[in-house]
Coordinates of N, CA and C in Angstrom, one line a residue:
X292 N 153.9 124.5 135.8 CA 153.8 124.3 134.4 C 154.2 122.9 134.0
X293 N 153.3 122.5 132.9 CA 154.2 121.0 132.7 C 154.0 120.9 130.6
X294 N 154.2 120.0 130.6 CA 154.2 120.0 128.6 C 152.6 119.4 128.7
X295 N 152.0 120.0 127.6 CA 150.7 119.5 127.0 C 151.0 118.2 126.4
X296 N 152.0 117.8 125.7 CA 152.2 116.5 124.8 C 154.0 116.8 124.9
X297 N 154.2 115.8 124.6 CA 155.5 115.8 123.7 C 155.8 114.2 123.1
X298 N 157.2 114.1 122.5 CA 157.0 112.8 121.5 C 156.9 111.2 122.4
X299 N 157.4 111.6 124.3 CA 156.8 110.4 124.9 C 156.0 110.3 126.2
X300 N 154.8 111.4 126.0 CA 154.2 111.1 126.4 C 152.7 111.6 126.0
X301 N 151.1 111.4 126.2 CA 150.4 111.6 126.1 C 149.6 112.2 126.5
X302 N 148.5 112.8 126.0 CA 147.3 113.2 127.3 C 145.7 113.0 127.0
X303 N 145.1 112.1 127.8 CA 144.0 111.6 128.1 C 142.5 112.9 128.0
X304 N 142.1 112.5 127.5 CA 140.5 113.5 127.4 C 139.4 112.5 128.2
X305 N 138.8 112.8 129.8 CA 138.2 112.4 130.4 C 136.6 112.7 130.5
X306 N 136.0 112.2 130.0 CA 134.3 112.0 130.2 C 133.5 111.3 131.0
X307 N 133.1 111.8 131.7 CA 132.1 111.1 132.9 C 130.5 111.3 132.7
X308 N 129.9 109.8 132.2 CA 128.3 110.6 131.4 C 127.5 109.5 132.0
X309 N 126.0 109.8 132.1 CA 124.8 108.7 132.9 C 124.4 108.1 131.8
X310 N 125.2 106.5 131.9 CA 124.8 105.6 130.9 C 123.3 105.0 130.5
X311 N 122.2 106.1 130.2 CA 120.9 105.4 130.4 C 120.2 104.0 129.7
X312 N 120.9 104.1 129.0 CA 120.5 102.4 127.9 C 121.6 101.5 128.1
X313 N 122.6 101.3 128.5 CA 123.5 100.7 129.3 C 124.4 100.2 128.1
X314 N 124.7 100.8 127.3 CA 125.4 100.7 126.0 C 127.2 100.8 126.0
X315 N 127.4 101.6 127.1 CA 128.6 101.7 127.8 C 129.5 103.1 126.4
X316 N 128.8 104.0 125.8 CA 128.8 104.9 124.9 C 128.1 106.1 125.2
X317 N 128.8 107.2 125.2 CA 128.0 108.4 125.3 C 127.2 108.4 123.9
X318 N 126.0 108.8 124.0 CA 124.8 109.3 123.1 C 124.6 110.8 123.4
X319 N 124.4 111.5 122.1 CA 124.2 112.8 122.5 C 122.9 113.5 123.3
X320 N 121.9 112.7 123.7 CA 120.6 112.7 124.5 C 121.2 112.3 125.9
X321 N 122.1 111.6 126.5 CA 122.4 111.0 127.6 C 123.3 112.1 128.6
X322 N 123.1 112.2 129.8 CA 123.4 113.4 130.8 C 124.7 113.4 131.1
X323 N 125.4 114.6 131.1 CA 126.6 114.7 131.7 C 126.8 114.4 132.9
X324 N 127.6 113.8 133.9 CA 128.1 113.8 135.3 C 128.9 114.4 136.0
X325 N 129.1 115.7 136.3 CA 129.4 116.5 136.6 C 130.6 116.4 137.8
X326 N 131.7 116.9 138.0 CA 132.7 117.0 139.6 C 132.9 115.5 139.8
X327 N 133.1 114.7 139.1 CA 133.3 113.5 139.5 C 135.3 113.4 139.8
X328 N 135.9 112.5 140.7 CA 137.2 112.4 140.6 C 137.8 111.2 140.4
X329 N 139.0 111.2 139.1 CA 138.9 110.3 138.4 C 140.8 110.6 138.3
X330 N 141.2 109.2 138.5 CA 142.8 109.0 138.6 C 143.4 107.8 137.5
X331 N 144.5 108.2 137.2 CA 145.1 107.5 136.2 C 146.3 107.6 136.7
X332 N 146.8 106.4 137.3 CA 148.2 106.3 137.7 C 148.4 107.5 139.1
X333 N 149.0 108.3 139.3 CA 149.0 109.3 140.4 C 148.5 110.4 139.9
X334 N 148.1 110.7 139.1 CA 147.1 112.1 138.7 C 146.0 111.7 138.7
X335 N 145.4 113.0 139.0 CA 144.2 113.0 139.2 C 143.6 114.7 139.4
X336 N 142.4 113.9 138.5 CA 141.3 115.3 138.3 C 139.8 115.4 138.8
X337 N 139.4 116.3 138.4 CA 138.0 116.7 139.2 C 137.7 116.9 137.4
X338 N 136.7 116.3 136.7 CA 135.8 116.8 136.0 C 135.0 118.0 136.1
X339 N 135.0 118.6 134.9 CA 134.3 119.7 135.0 C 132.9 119.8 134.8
X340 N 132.3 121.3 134.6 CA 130.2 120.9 135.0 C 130.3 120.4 133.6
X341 N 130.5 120.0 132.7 CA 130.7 119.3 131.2 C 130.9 118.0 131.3
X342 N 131.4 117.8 132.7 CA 131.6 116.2 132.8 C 133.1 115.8 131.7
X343 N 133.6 116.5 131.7 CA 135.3 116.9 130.7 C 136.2 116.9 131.8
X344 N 137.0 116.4 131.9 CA 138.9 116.3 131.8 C 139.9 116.2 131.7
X345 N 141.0 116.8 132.2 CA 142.3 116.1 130.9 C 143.6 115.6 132.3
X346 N 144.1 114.8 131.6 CA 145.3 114.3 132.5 C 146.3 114.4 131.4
X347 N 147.6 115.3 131.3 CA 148.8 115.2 131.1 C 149.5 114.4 131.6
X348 N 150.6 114.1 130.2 CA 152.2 113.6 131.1 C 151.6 111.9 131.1
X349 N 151.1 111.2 130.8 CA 151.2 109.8 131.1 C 152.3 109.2 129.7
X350 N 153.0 108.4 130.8 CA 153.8 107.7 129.5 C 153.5 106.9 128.2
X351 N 153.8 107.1 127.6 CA 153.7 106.3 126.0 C 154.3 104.8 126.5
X352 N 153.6 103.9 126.3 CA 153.9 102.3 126.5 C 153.3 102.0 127.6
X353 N 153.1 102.7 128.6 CA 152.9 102.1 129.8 C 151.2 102.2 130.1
X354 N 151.0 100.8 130.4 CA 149.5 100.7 131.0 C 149.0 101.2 132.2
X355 N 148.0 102.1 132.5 CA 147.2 102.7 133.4 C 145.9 102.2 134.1
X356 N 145.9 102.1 135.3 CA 144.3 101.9 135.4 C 143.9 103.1 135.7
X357 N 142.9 103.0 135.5 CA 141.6 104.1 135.8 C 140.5 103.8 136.8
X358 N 140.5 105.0 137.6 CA 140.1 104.7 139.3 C 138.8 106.1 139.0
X359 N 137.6 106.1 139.4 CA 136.7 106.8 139.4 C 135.9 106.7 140.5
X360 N 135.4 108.0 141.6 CA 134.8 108.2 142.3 C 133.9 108.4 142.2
X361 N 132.6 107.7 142.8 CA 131.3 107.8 142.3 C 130.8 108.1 144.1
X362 N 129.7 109.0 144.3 CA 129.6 109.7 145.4 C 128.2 110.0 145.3
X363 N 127.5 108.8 144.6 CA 126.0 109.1 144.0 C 125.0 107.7 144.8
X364 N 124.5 107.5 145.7 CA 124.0 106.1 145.7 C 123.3 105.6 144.7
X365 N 122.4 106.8 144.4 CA 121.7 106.3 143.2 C 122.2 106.5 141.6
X366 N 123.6 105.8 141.5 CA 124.1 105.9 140.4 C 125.2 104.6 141.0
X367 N 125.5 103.9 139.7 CA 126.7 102.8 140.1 C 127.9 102.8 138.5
X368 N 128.9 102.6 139.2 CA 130.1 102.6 137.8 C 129.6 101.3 137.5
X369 N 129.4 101.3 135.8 CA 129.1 100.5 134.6 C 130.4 99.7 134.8
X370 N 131.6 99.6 135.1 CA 132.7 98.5 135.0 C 133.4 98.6 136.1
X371 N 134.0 97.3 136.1 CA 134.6 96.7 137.4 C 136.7 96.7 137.7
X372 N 136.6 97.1 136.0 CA 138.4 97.9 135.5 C 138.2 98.0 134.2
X373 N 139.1 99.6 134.3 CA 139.5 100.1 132.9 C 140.8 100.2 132.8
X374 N 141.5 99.7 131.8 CA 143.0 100.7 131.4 C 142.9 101.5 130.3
X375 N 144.1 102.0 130.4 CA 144.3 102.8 129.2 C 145.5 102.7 129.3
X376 N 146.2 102.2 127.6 CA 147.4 102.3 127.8 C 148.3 103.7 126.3
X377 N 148.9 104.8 127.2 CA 149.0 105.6 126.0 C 149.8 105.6 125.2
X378 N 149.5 105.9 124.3 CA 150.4 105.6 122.2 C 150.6 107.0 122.3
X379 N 151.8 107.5 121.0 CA 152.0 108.8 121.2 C 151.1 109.2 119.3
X380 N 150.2 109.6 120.0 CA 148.9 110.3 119.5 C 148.6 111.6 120.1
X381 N 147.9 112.4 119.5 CA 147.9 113.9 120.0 C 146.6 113.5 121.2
X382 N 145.6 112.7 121.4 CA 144.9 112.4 122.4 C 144.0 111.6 122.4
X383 N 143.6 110.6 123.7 CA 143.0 109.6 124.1 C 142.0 109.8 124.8
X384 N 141.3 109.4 124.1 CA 139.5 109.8 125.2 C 139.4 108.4 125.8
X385 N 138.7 108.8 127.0 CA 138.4 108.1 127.8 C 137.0 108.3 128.4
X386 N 135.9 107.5 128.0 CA 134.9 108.0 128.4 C 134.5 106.7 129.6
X387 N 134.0 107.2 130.6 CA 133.6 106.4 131.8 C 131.9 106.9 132.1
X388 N 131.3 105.8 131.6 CA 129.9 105.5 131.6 C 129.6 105.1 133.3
X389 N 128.8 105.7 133.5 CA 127.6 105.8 134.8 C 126.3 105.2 134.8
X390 N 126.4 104.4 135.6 CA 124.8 103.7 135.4 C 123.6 104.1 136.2
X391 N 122.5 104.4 135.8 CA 121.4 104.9 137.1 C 120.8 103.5 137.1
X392 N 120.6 103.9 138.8 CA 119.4 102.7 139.5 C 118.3 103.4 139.0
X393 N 117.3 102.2 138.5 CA 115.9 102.3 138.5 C 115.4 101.5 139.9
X394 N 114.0 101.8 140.3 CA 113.1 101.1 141.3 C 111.7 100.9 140.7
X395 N 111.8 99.5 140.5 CA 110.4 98.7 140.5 C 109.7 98.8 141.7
X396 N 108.2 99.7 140.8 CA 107.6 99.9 142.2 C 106.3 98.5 141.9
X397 N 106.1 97.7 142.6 CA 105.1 96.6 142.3 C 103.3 96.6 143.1
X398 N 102.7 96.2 142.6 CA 101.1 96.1 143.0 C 100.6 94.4 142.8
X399 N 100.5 93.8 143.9 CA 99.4 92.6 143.5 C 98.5 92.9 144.1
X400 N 97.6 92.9 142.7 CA 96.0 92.7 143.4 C 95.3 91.6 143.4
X401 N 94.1 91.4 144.3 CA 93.7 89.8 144.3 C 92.1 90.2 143.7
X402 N 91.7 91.3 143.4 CA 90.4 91.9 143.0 C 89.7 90.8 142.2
X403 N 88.7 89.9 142.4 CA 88.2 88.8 141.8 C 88.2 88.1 142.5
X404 N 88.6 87.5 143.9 CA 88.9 86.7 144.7 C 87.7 86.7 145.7
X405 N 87.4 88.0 146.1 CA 86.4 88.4 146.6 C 86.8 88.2 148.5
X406 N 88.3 88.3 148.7 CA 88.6 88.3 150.1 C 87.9 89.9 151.0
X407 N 88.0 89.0 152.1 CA 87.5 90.5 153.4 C 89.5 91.0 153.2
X408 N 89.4 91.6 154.3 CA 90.4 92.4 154.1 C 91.6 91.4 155.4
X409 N 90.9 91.5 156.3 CA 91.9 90.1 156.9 C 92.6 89.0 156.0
X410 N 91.4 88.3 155.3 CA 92.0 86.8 154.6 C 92.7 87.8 153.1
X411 N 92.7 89.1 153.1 CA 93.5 89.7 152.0 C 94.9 89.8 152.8
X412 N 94.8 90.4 153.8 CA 96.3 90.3 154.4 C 97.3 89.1 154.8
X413 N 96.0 88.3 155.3 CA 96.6 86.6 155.4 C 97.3 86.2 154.6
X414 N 96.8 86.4 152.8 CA 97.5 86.4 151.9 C 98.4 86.9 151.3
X415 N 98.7 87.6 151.3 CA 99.9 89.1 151.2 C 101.2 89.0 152.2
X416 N 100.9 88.3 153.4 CA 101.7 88.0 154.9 C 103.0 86.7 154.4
X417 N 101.8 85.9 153.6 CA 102.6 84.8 153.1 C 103.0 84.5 151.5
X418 N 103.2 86.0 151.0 CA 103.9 85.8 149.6 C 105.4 86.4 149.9
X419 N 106.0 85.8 149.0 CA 107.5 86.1 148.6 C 107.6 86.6 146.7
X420 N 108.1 88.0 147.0 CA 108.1 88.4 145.7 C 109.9 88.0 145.1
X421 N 110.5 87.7 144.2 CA 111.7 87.4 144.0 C 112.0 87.8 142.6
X422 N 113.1 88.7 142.6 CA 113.8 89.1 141.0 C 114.8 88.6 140.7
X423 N 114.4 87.9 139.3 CA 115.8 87.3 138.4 C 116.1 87.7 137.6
X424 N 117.4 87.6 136.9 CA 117.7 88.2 135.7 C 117.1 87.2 134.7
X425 N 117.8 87.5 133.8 CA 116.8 86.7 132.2 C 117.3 85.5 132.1
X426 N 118.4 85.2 132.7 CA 118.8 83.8 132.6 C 118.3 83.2 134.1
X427 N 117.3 83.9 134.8 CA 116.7 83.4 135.7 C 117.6 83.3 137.2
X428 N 118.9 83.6 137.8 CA 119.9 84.1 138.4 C 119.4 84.8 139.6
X429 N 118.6 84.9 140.8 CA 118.2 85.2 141.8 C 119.0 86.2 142.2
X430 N 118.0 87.7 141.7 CA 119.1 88.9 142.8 C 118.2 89.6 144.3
X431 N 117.2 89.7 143.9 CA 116.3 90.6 145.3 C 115.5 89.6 145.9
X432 N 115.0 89.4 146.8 CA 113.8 88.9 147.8 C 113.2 90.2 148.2
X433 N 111.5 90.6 148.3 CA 111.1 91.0 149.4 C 109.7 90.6 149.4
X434 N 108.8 90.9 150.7 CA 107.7 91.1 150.3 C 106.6 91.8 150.6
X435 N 105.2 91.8 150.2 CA 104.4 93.1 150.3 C 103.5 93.6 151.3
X436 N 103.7 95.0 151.5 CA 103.0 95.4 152.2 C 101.2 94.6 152.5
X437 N 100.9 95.0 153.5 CA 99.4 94.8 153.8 C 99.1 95.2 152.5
X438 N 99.0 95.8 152.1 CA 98.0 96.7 151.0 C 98.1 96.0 149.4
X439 N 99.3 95.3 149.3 CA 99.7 94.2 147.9 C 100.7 95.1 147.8
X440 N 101.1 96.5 148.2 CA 102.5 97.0 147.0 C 104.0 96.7 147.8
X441 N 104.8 96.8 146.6 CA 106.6 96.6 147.3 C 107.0 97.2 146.0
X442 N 108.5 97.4 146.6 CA 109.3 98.4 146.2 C 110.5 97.0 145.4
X443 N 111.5 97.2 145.1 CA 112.3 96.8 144.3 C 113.3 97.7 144.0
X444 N 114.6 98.2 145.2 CA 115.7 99.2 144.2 C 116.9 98.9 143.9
X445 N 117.7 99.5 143.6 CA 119.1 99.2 142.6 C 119.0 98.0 141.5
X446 N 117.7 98.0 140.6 CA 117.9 97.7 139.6 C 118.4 98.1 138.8
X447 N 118.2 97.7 137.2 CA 119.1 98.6 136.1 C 117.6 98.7 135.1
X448 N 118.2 99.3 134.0 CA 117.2 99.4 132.4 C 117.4 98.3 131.9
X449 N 116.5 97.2 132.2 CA 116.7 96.0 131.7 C 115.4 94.8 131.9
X450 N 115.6 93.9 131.4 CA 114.1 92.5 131.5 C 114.5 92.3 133.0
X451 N 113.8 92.1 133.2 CA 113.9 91.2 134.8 C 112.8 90.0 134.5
X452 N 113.0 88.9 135.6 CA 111.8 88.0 135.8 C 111.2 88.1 137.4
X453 N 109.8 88.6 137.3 CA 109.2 89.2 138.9 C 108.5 87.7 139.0
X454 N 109.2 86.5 140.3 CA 108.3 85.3 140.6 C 107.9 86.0 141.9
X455 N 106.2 85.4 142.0 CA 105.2 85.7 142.9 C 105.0 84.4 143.1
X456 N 105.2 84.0 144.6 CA 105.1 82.6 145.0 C 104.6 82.8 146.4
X457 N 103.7 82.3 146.7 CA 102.7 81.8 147.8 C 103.0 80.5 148.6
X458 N 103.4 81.4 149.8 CA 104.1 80.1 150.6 C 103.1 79.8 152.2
X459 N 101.9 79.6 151.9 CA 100.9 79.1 152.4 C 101.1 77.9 152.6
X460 N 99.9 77.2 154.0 CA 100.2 75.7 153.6 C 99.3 75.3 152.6
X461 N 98.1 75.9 152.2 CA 97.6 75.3 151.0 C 97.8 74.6 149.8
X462 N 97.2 74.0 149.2 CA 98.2 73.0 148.7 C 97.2 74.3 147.0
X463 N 97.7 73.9 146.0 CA 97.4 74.5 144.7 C 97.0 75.7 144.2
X464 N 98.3 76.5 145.2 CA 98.2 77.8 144.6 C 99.2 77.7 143.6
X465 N 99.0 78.7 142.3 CA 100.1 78.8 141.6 C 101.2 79.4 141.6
X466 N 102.5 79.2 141.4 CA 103.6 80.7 140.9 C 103.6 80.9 139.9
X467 N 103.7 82.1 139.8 CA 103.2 83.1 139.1 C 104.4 83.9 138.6
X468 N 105.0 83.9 137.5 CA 106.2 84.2 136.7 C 106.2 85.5 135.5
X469 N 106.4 86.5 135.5 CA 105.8 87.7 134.7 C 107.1 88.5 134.4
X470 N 107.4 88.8 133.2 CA 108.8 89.3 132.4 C 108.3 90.7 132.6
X471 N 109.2 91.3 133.1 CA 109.2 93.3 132.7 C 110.1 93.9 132.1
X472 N 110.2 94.8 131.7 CA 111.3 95.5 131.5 C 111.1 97.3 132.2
X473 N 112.2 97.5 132.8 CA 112.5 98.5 133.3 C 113.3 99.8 132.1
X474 N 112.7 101.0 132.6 CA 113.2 101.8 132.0 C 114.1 103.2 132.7
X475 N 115.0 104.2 132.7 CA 115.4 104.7 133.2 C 114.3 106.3 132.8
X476 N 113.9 107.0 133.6 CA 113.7 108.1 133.2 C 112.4 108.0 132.9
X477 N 111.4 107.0 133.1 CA 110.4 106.7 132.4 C 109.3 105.8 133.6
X478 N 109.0 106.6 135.0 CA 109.1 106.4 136.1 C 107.6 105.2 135.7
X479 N 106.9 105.4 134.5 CA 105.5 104.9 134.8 C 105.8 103.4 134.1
X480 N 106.9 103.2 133.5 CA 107.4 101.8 133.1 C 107.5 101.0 133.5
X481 N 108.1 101.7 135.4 CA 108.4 101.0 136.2 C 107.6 100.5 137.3
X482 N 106.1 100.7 136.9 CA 105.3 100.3 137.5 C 104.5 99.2 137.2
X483 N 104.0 98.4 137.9 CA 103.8 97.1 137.4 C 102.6 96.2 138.6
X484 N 101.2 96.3 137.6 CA 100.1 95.6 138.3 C 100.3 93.9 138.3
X485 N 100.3 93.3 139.6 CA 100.3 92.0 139.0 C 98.9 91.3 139.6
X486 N 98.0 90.6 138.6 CA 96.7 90.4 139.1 C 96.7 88.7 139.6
X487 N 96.8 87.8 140.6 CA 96.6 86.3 141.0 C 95.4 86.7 140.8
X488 N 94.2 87.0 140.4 CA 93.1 86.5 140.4 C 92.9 85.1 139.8
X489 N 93.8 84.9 138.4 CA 93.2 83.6 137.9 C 94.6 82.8 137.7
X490 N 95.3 83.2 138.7 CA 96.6 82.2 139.1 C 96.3 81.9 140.7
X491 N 95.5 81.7 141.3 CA 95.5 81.1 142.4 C 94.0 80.0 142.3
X492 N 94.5 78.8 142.5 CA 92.8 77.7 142.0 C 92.4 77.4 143.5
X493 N 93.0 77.9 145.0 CA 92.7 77.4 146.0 C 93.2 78.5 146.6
X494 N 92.4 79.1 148.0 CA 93.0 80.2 148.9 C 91.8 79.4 150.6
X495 N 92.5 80.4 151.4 CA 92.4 79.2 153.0 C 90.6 79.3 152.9
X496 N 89.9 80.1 152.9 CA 87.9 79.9 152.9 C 87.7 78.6 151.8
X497 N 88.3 78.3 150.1 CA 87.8 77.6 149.2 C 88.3 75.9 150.0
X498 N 89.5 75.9 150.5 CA 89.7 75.0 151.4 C 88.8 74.4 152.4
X499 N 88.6 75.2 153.0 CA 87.8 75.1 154.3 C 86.7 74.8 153.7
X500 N 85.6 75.5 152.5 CA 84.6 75.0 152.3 C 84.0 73.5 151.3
X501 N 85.7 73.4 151.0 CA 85.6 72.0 150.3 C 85.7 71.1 151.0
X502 N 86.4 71.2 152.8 CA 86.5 69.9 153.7 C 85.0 69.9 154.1
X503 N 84.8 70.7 154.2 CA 82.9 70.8 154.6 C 82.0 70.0 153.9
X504 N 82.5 70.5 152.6 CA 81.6 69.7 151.3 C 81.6 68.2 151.6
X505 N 82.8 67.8 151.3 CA 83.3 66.4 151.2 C 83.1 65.9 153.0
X506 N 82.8 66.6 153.8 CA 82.6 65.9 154.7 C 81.2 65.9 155.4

């Protein structure tokens, strides 16, 4: 048995919820997180399927961190430290926001180009797809399949900048720079055609048929 409150100490009301707009606030549309384990000083609890629970007994004046176990890949803790420090008030909520990964699923097509399917892969072999954030800040590399598509995961609900750069030796292809925004829960948002038809002024045949010309 221990005291619910008394005049020096407090007790904590614990919330563990999937932050989908990244607000760092429960909304009453946004998902509970359920059995999560979450410690303040040497106590520690297990959330309930409510994603609720309570820590007794923390002292009045003294500052706490707050330690949460996240056991989800596809989910990441929204902050890097929390305290709480308890006042003698009948109770302190503490709400600990969850963030879901989104995945950008990507498509370049070259449809207007008028490649065979080799000189389509030639091209595809030698692109680098790259995501930045909005102040332009380099977080992913990869690049695409034979076919134009790639994947993109552990992003967030947020703008990104998708550069598509062609690293051929040709000389006057363009990069290619396109703003998205991702959404959580909204799997078709995260889909995204990107067309070089009329961002590329030079590919390896228009080459080849201009040294011909000129020679």
């Amino acid at each position: 048995m221990q005291k619910i409150t008394d005049i020096n100490s407090s007790r904590v009301k614990i919330k563990t919820f999937l932050d989908s707009n990244r607000n760092n606030i429960w909304d009453e549309d946004e998902e509970i997180i359920p059995e999560m384990t979450v410690k303040i000083g040497d106590k520690e609890i297990v959330t309930d399927e409510n994603g609720i629970g309570y820590i007794y007994g923390l002292s009045n004046g003294i500052q706490y961190e707050v330690k949460a176990e996240l056991n989800r890949p596809e989910h990441h803790l929204s902050y890097s430290s929390m305290k709480v420090l308890p006042k003698p008030v009948s109770e302190i909520d503490v709400d600990i926001p969850i963030q879901p990964f989104v995945t950008l699923e990507g498509y370049i097509s070259l449809d207007g180009l008028n490649l065979n399917d080799e000189d389509a892969i030639d091209v595809y072999n030698n692109i680098i797809v790259t995501v930045l954030d909005e102040t332009g800040k380099e977080l992913e590399h990869t690049i695409p399949e034979d076919n134009g598509g790639f994947q993109v995961s552990g992003l967030f609900s947020e703008k990104y900048k998708i550069k598509i750069k062609y690293l051929g030796a040709e000389s006057g292809i363009e990069e290619y720079i396109e703003t998205v925004e991702l959404a959580y829960g909204v799997p078709d948002k995260n889909r995204y055609v990107f067309n070089l038809s009329d961002r590329y002024s030079m590919l390896k045949k228009d080459v080849i048929e201009w040294d011909l010309y000129t020679n």
